[in-house]
Amino acid sequence: MDAKPCIDSLTVKNSHVLPPDTNTHGTLFGGKLMAHIDDVAAIAAVRHCRKPVVTASTDSVDFLQPVFEGDTVCLEAFVTWAHNTSMEVFVKATTENLLTGERKVCTTAFLSMVAVDENNDPTPVPSVYPETEEEQWLHDHAQKRHEHRKNRRKESKELAEKFGTSLPWRRNS
Protein backbone atom coordinates (compact mmCIF):
# COMPACT_ATOMS: atom_id res chain seq x y z
CA MET A 1 0.00 0.00 0.00
CA ASP A 2 1.38 3.38 -0.97
CA ALA A 3 1.50 6.14 1.62
CA LYS A 4 -0.83 9.07 1.02
CA PRO A 5 -0.57 12.76 1.94
CA CYS A 6 -2.85 14.15 4.63
CA ILE A 7 -4.54 16.46 2.10
CA ASP A 8 -5.95 13.51 0.14
CA SER A 9 -8.39 12.82 2.98
CA LEU A 10 -9.46 16.44 3.56
CA THR A 11 -13.19 16.69 4.11
CA VAL A 12 -15.14 19.90 4.66
CA LYS A 13 -18.75 20.09 5.79
CA ASN A 14 -20.85 23.21 6.38
CA SER A 15 -24.16 23.25 8.19
CA HIS A 16 -26.60 26.05 8.90
CA VAL A 17 -27.69 26.00 12.56
CA LEU A 18 -31.49 25.99 12.58
CA PRO A 19 -33.96 26.12 15.51
CA PRO A 20 -34.41 22.31 15.82
CA ASP A 21 -30.62 22.00 16.24
CA THR A 22 -30.51 24.26 19.31
CA ASN A 23 -31.09 24.04 23.03
CA THR A 24 -32.94 26.48 25.33
CA HIS A 25 -29.94 28.84 25.20
CA GLY A 26 -30.26 29.21 21.43
CA THR A 27 -26.99 27.36 20.84
CA LEU A 28 -26.20 24.18 18.94
CA PHE A 29 -26.74 20.99 20.94
CA GLY A 30 -23.35 19.53 21.90
CA GLY A 31 -24.51 16.10 20.75
CA LYS A 32 -25.45 17.49 17.35
CA LEU A 33 -21.94 18.94 16.96
CA MET A 34 -20.47 15.61 18.05
CA ALA A 35 -22.54 13.84 15.38
CA HIS A 36 -21.18 16.26 12.76
CA ILE A 37 -17.65 15.56 14.03
CA ASP A 38 -18.09 11.78 13.80
CA ASP A 39 -19.60 12.06 10.32
CA VAL A 40 -16.85 14.23 8.84
CA ALA A 41 -14.13 12.10 10.50
CA ALA A 42 -15.59 8.92 9.00
CA ILE A 43 -15.68 10.46 5.53
CA ALA A 44 -12.04 11.57 5.84
CA ALA A 45 -10.98 8.10 7.03
CA VAL A 46 -12.79 6.35 4.17
CA ARG A 47 -11.19 8.76 1.70
CA HIS A 48 -7.81 7.78 3.09
CA CYS A 49 -8.20 3.99 3.08
CA ARG A 50 -11.08 3.49 0.60
CA LYS A 51 -12.61 0.91 2.94
CA PRO A 52 -15.53 0.97 5.41
CA VAL A 53 -14.61 2.34 8.83
CA VAL A 54 -15.91 2.32 12.39
CA THR A 55 -15.26 4.83 15.14
CA ALA A 56 -12.97 3.35 17.81
CA SER A 57 -12.69 6.43 20.02
CA THR A 58 -13.20 10.14 20.28
CA ASP A 59 -10.74 12.13 22.35
CA SER A 60 -12.14 14.78 24.61
CA VAL A 61 -14.36 17.31 22.90
CA ASP A 62 -14.12 20.73 24.48
CA PHE A 63 -16.73 23.27 23.47
CA LEU A 64 -14.58 26.40 23.20
CA GLN A 65 -17.18 28.77 21.74
CA PRO A 66 -20.97 28.58 21.44
CA VAL A 67 -22.55 28.06 18.03
CA PHE A 68 -25.68 30.20 17.82
CA GLU A 69 -28.90 29.65 15.91
CA GLY A 70 -28.50 31.27 12.48
CA ASP A 71 -24.73 30.74 12.42
CA THR A 72 -23.00 28.14 10.34
CA VAL A 73 -20.63 25.53 11.60
CA CYS A 74 -17.81 24.43 9.29
CA LEU A 75 -15.97 21.21 10.04
CA GLU A 76 -12.64 20.30 8.46
CA ALA A 77 -11.15 16.84 8.91
CA PHE A 78 -8.17 14.89 7.64
CA VAL A 79 -6.14 11.82 8.57
CA THR A 80 -3.03 12.83 10.51
CA TRP A 81 -1.54 9.41 11.28
CA ALA A 82 -2.11 5.74 10.53
CA HIS A 83 -1.15 2.63 12.50
CA ASN A 84 -1.80 -0.83 11.05
CA THR A 85 -5.63 -0.83 10.85
CA SER A 86 -6.40 2.47 12.57
CA MET A 87 -6.26 6.11 11.59
CA GLU A 88 -6.18 9.24 13.68
CA VAL A 89 -8.42 11.96 12.26
CA PHE A 90 -8.15 15.61 13.31
CA VAL A 91 -11.34 17.67 13.19
CA LYS A 92 -11.59 21.43 13.59
CA ALA A 93 -15.01 23.05 13.86
CA THR A 94 -15.44 26.76 13.20
CA THR A 95 -18.56 28.80 13.79
CA GLU A 96 -19.38 31.77 11.57
CA ASN A 97 -21.89 34.53 12.15
CA LEU A 98 -23.25 34.90 8.63
CA LEU A 99 -24.35 38.51 9.16
CA THR A 100 -21.03 39.84 10.48
CA GLY A 101 -18.59 37.31 9.02
CA GLU A 102 -17.00 36.78 12.44
CA ARG A 103 -15.48 33.31 12.80
CA LYS A 104 -14.30 31.40 15.86
CA VAL A 105 -12.93 27.92 16.37
CA CYS A 106 -15.62 26.27 18.46
CA THR A 107 -13.95 22.89 18.99
CA THR A 108 -11.16 20.56 17.97
CA ALA A 109 -11.13 16.80 18.30
CA PHE A 110 -9.18 13.70 17.44
CA LEU A 111 -10.96 10.49 16.53
CA SER A 112 -9.61 7.00 15.97
CA MET A 113 -11.21 5.22 13.06
CA VAL A 114 -10.60 1.56 12.21
CA ALA A 115 -10.91 0.15 8.69
CA VAL A 116 -12.92 -3.06 8.44
CA ASP A 117 -13.32 -5.74 5.79
CA GLU A 118 -16.49 -7.49 4.61
CA ASN A 119 -16.56 -9.52 7.87
CA ASN A 120 -16.17 -6.37 9.99
CA ASP A 121 -12.65 -7.46 10.96
CA PRO A 122 -9.92 -4.81 11.14
CA THR A 123 -7.96 -4.51 7.90
CA PRO A 124 -4.68 -2.69 7.05
CA VAL A 125 -4.65 0.95 5.96
CA PRO A 126 -2.04 2.94 4.06
CA SER A 127 0.34 5.14 5.98
CA VAL A 128 0.00 8.90 5.77
CA TYR A 129 2.56 11.67 5.45
CA PRO A 130 2.41 15.37 6.28
CA GLU A 131 3.27 18.13 3.82
CA THR A 132 2.66 21.33 5.79
CA GLU A 133 4.03 22.61 9.08
CA GLU A 134 0.65 22.14 10.76
CA GLU A 135 0.26 18.59 9.43
CA GLN A 136 3.81 17.81 10.58
CA TRP A 137 3.05 19.07 14.10
CA LEU A 138 -0.07 16.88 14.29
CA HIS A 139 1.81 13.89 12.86
CA ASP A 140 4.77 14.31 15.25
CA HIS A 141 2.51 14.20 18.32
CA ALA A 142 0.24 11.38 17.09
CA GLN A 143 2.18 8.48 18.64
CA LYS A 144 1.86 10.07 22.08
CA ARG A 145 -1.90 10.52 21.60
CA HIS A 146 -2.12 6.90 20.41
CA GLU A 147 -0.44 5.66 23.60
CA HIS A 148 -2.76 7.82 25.69
CA ARG A 149 -5.79 6.30 23.92
CA LYS A 150 -4.50 2.77 24.54
CA ASN A 151 -4.12 3.50 28.25
CA ARG A 152 -7.53 5.16 28.45
CA ARG A 153 -9.14 2.16 26.70
CA LYS A 154 -7.53 -0.19 29.22
CA GLU A 155 -8.98 1.88 32.06
CA SER A 156 -12.40 1.89 30.39
CA LYS A 157 -12.32 -1.91 30.14
CA GLU A 158 -11.39 -2.14 33.83
CA LEU A 159 -14.33 0.12 34.75
CA ALA A 160 -16.71 -1.93 32.62
CA GLU A 161 -15.54 -5.14 34.30
CA LYS A 162 -15.74 -3.65 37.81
CA PHE A 163 -19.25 -2.26 37.38
CA GLY A 164 -20.58 -5.00 35.11
CA THR A 165 -24.13 -5.11 33.85
CA SER A 166 -26.05 -5.06 37.13
CA LEU A 167 -27.91 -1.92 38.08
CA PRO A 168 -25.70 0.38 40.14
CA TRP A 169 -28.23 0.85 42.95
CA ARG A 170 -28.68 -2.88 43.56
CA ARG A 171 -26.17 -4.37 45.92
CA ASN A 172 -25.39 -8.02 46.21
CA SER A 173 -26.29 -9.11 49.74
Coordinates of C-alpha atoms in Angstrom, one line a residue:
M1 CA 0.0 0.0 0.0
D2 CA 1.4 3.4 -1.0
A3 CA 1.5 6.1 1.6
K4 CA -0.8 9.1 1.0
P5 CA -0.6 12.8 1.9
C6 CA -2.9 14.1 4.6
I7 CA -4.5 16.5 2.1
D8 CA -6.0 13.5 0.1
S9 CA -8.4 12.8 3.0
L10 CA -9.5 16.4 3.6
T11 CA -13.2 16.7 4.1
V12 CA -15.1 19.9 4.7
K13 CA -18.8 20.1 5.8
N14 CA -20.9 23.2 6.4
S15 CA -24.2 23.3 8.2
H16 CA -26.6 26.1 8.9
V17 CA -27.7 26.0 12.6
L18 CA -31.5 26.0 12.6
P19 CA -34.0 26.1 15.5
P20 CA -34.4 22.3 15.8
D21 CA -30.6 22.0 16.2
T22 CA -30.5 24.3 19.3
N23 CA -31.1 24.0 23.0
T24 CA -32.9 26.5 25.3
H25 CA -29.9 28.8 25.2
G26 CA -30.3 29.2 21.4
T27 CA -27.0 27.4 20.8
L28 CA -26.2 24.2 18.9
F29 CA -26.7 21.0 20.9
G30 CA -23.4 19.5 21.9
G31 CA -24.5 16.1 20.8
K32 CA -25.4 17.5 17.4
L33 CA -21.9 18.9 17.0
M34 CA -20.5 15.6 18.0
A35 CA -22.5 13.8 15.4
H36 CA -21.2 16.3 12.8
I37 CA -17.6 15.6 14.0
D38 CA -18.1 11.8 13.8
D39 CA -19.6 12.1 10.3
V40 CA -16.9 14.2 8.8
A41 CA -14.1 12.1 10.5
A42 CA -15.6 8.9 9.0
I43 CA -15.7 10.5 5.5
A44 CA -12.0 11.6 5.8
A45 CA -11.0 8.1 7.0
V46 CA -12.8 6.3 4.2
R47 CA -11.2 8.8 1.7
H48 CA -7.8 7.8 3.1
C49 CA -8.2 4.0 3.1
R50 CA -11.1 3.5 0.6
K51 CA -12.6 0.9 2.9
P52 CA -15.5 1.0 5.4
V53 CA -14.6 2.3 8.8
V54 CA -15.9 2.3 12.4
T55 CA -15.3 4.8 15.1
A56 CA -13.0 3.4 17.8
S57 CA -12.7 6.4 20.0
T58 CA -13.2 10.1 20.3
D59 CA -10.7 12.1 22.4
S60 CA -12.1 14.8 24.6
V61 CA -14.4 17.3 22.9
D62 CA -14.1 20.7 24.5
F63 CA -16.7 23.3 23.5
L64 CA -14.6 26.4 23.2
Q65 CA -17.2 28.8 21.7
P66 CA -21.0 28.6 21.4
V67 CA -22.5 28.1 18.0
F68 CA -25.7 30.2 17.8
E69 CA -28.9 29.7 15.9
G70 CA -28.5 31.3 12.5
D71 CA -24.7 30.7 12.4
T72 CA -23.0 28.1 10.3
V73 CA -20.6 25.5 11.6
C74 CA -17.8 24.4 9.3
L75 CA -16.0 21.2 10.0
E76 CA -12.6 20.3 8.5
A77 CA -11.2 16.8 8.9
F78 CA -8.2 14.9 7.6
V79 CA -6.1 11.8 8.6
T80 CA -3.0 12.8 10.5
W81 CA -1.5 9.4 11.3
A82 CA -2.1 5.7 10.5
H83 CA -1.1 2.6 12.5
N84 CA -1.8 -0.8 11.1
T85 CA -5.6 -0.8 10.8
S86 CA -6.4 2.5 12.6
M87 CA -6.3 6.1 11.6
E88 CA -6.2 9.2 13.7
V89 CA -8.4 12.0 12.3
F90 CA -8.1 15.6 13.3
V91 CA -11.3 17.7 13.2
K92 CA -11.6 21.4 13.6
A93 CA -15.0 23.1 13.9
T94 CA -15.4 26.8 13.2
T95 CA -18.6 28.8 13.8
E96 CA -19.4 31.8 11.6
N97 CA -21.9 34.5 12.1
L98 CA -23.2 34.9 8.6
L99 CA -24.3 38.5 9.2
T100 CA -21.0 39.8 10.5
G101 CA -18.6 37.3 9.0
E102 CA -17.0 36.8 12.4
R103 CA -15.5 33.3 12.8
K104 CA -14.3 31.4 15.9
V105 CA -12.9 27.9 16.4
C106 CA -15.6 26.3 18.5
T107 CA -14.0 22.9 19.0
T108 CA -11.2 20.6 18.0
A109 CA -11.1 16.8 18.3
F110 CA -9.2 13.7 17.4
L111 CA -11.0 10.5 16.5
S112 CA -9.6 7.0 16.0
M113 CA -11.2 5.2 13.1
V114 CA -10.6 1.6 12.2
A115 CA -10.9 0.1 8.7
V116 CA -12.9 -3.1 8.4
D117 CA -13.3 -5.7 5.8
E118 CA -16.5 -7.5 4.6
N119 CA -16.6 -9.5 7.9
N120 CA -16.2 -6.4 10.0
D121 CA -12.7 -7.5 11.0
P122 CA -9.9 -4.8 11.1
T123 CA -8.0 -4.5 7.9
P124 CA -4.7 -2.7 7.1
V125 CA -4.7 0.9 6.0
P126 CA -2.0 2.9 4.1
S127 CA 0.3 5.1 6.0
V128 CA 0.0 8.9 5.8
Y129 CA 2.6 11.7 5.4
P130 CA 2.4 15.4 6.3
E131 CA 3.3 18.1 3.8
T132 CA 2.7 21.3 5.8
E133 CA 4.0 22.6 9.1
E134 CA 0.6 22.1 10.8
E135 CA 0.3 18.6 9.4
Q136 CA 3.8 17.8 10.6
W137 CA 3.0 19.1 14.1
L138 CA -0.1 16.9 14.3
H139 CA 1.8 13.9 12.9
D140 CA 4.8 14.3 15.2
H141 CA 2.5 14.2 18.3
A142 CA 0.2 11.4 17.1
Q143 CA 2.2 8.5 18.6
K144 CA 1.9 10.1 22.1
R145 CA -1.9 10.5 21.6
H146 CA -2.1 6.9 20.4
E147 CA -0.4 5.7 23.6
H148 CA -2.8 7.8 25.7
R149 CA -5.8 6.3 23.9
K150 CA -4.5 2.8 24.5
N151 CA -4.1 3.5 28.3
R152 CA -7.5 5.2 28.4
R153 CA -9.1 2.2 26.7
K154 CA -7.5 -0.2 29.2
E155 CA -9.0 1.9 32.1
S156 CA -12.4 1.9 30.4
K157 CA -12.3 -1.9 30.1
E158 CA -11.4 -2.1 33.8
L159 CA -14.3 0.1 34.8
A160 CA -16.7 -1.9 32.6
E161 CA -15.5 -5.1 34.3
K162 CA -15.7 -3.7 37.8
F163 CA -19.2 -2.3 37.4
G164 CA -20.6 -5.0 35.1
T165 CA -24.1 -5.1 33.9
S166 CA -26.0 -5.1 37.1
L167 CA -27.9 -1.9 38.1
P168 CA -25.7 0.4 40.1
W169 CA -28.2 0.8 43.0
R170 CA -28.7 -2.9 43.6
R171 CA -26.2 -4.4 45.9
N172 CA -25.4 -8.0 46.2
S173 CA -26.3 -9.1 49.7

